[in-house]
Amino acid sequence: NAGVMQNPRHLVRRRGQEARLRCSPVKGHSHVYWYRQLPEEGLKFMVYLQKENIIDESGMPKERFSAEFPKEGPSILRIQQVVRGDSAAYFCASSTDREAFFGQGTRLTVV
Amino acid sequence: AQSVTQPDIHITVSEGASLELRCNYSYGATPYLFWYVQSPGQGLQLLLKYFSGDTLVQGIKGFEAEFKRSQSSFNLRKPSVHWSDAAEYFCAVGLTSGTYKYIFGTGTRLKVLA
């Protein structure tokens, strides 16, 4: 009974590189959410996706960030040209209609 | 706008003492309500949830929470705290207006004194 799987768990990138974070939802779930947790802060909603569709991206920064959830394969959160301020924990969740299940997160460190 | 407020950023209690963590939400209808715990460097673990029905909800690790509609609150309680309860606690609401998403409070960091 696999839960939400995120990889990698830890990711180190130099400034200007690209970061790709992967999230495999619970089998059968078609809703995926991404959240960002900055150090010493709570979780901030970034984006809500269904298969092949972005439903709500109101929390996504306007530049450098993108997300997809293709018909096959995991959801990907992509950060281009990373900066130090992107260092955070990124959590993915998948849901039924009422409850979301969270992954263990990817901790991104930009050096 | 919808929001979740956890007014206490830090709370310190002695081991064996009782605990109450506050959570208030601002939303037109009754949302789904959740409490999560996060240990340092770890992910989120669901403690308990409220969808409907009995307003007193029992969770894991001896925690419970009570939904009070009149106060728009969902406070988390534990009668006797253990040192292993030291962690960060997040209240969250699940909103179903338009699209379904979670809104989190800013968290309460619990410190337990031996």
XYZ file of C-alpha atoms in Angstrom, chain A residues 17-106:
90
model
C 20.641 25.262 -12.372
C 17.321 23.546 -12.822
C 15.587 21.510 -10.138
C 13.118 18.737 -10.952
C 11.022 17.318 -8.158
C 8.955 14.202 -8.710
C 5.790 13.034 -7.061
C 4.009 9.740 -7.579
C 0.503 9.912 -6.077
C -1.334 7.186 -4.287
C -2.485 4.641 -6.849
C -5.829 5.679 -8.229
C -5.604 9.292 -7.097
C -5.948 11.797 -9.895
C -5.528 14.998 -7.861
C -2.062 16.252 -6.970
C -1.046 19.293 -4.947
C 2.304 20.913 -4.381
C 3.174 22.905 -1.267
C 6.294 24.785 -0.273
C 7.564 25.111 3.259
C 10.185 27.750 3.831
C 12.406 27.384 6.915
C 10.498 28.098 10.115
C 7.251 28.636 8.219
C 4.067 26.771 7.445
C 3.066 25.144 4.204
C 2.033 27.378 1.360
C -0.159 26.103 -1.446
C 1.467 26.300 -4.852
C -0.531 24.376 -7.428
C -3.331 21.866 -7.847
C -3.311 19.514 -10.808
C -5.431 16.784 -12.227
C -4.240 14.460 -14.941
C -2.970 16.632 -17.813
C -4.609 19.755 -16.385
C -3.597 22.582 -14.100
C -6.648 23.400 -12.011
C -5.345 26.089 -9.675
C -1.896 27.637 -9.839
C -2.660 30.675 -7.728
C 0.246 29.944 -5.395
C 2.894 29.462 -8.034
C 5.516 32.161 -8.550
C 4.984 33.786 -11.913
C 8.432 33.015 -13.240
C 10.773 30.007 -13.249
C 8.265 27.594 -11.682
C 6.133 25.126 -13.599
C 4.266 21.945 -12.813
C 2.786 19.119 -14.789
C 0.908 15.909 -14.158
C 1.006 13.886 -17.348
C -1.314 11.079 -18.292
C 1.428 8.602 -17.520
C 4.118 9.019 -14.921
C 4.676 11.197 -11.904
C 3.860 14.823 -11.364
C 6.859 17.091 -11.855
C 7.567 20.418 -10.215
C 10.236 22.204 -12.178
C 12.219 25.198 -11.002
C 14.426 26.855 -13.569
C 17.461 28.990 -12.749
C 17.213 28.341 -9.043
C 18.128 31.040 -6.546
C 18.997 30.774 -2.858
C 15.468 31.830 -1.922
C 14.130 28.660 -3.530
C 15.725 26.608 -0.758
C 12.801 24.970 1.003
C 10.965 21.738 1.558
C 8.512 20.919 -1.201
C 5.651 18.627 -0.336
C 3.364 16.825 -2.684
C -0.048 15.484 -1.778
C -2.624 13.440 -3.594
C -6.242 13.242 -2.671
C -9.630 11.725 -2.916
C -12.508 14.159 -2.711
C -12.028 14.910 0.954
C -8.612 14.021 2.248
C -5.081 14.610 1.057
C -2.161 12.263 1.695
C 1.261 13.818 1.891
C 4.641 12.629 0.758
C 7.800 12.955 2.830
C 8.905 15.990 0.895
C 11.930 17.014 -1.142
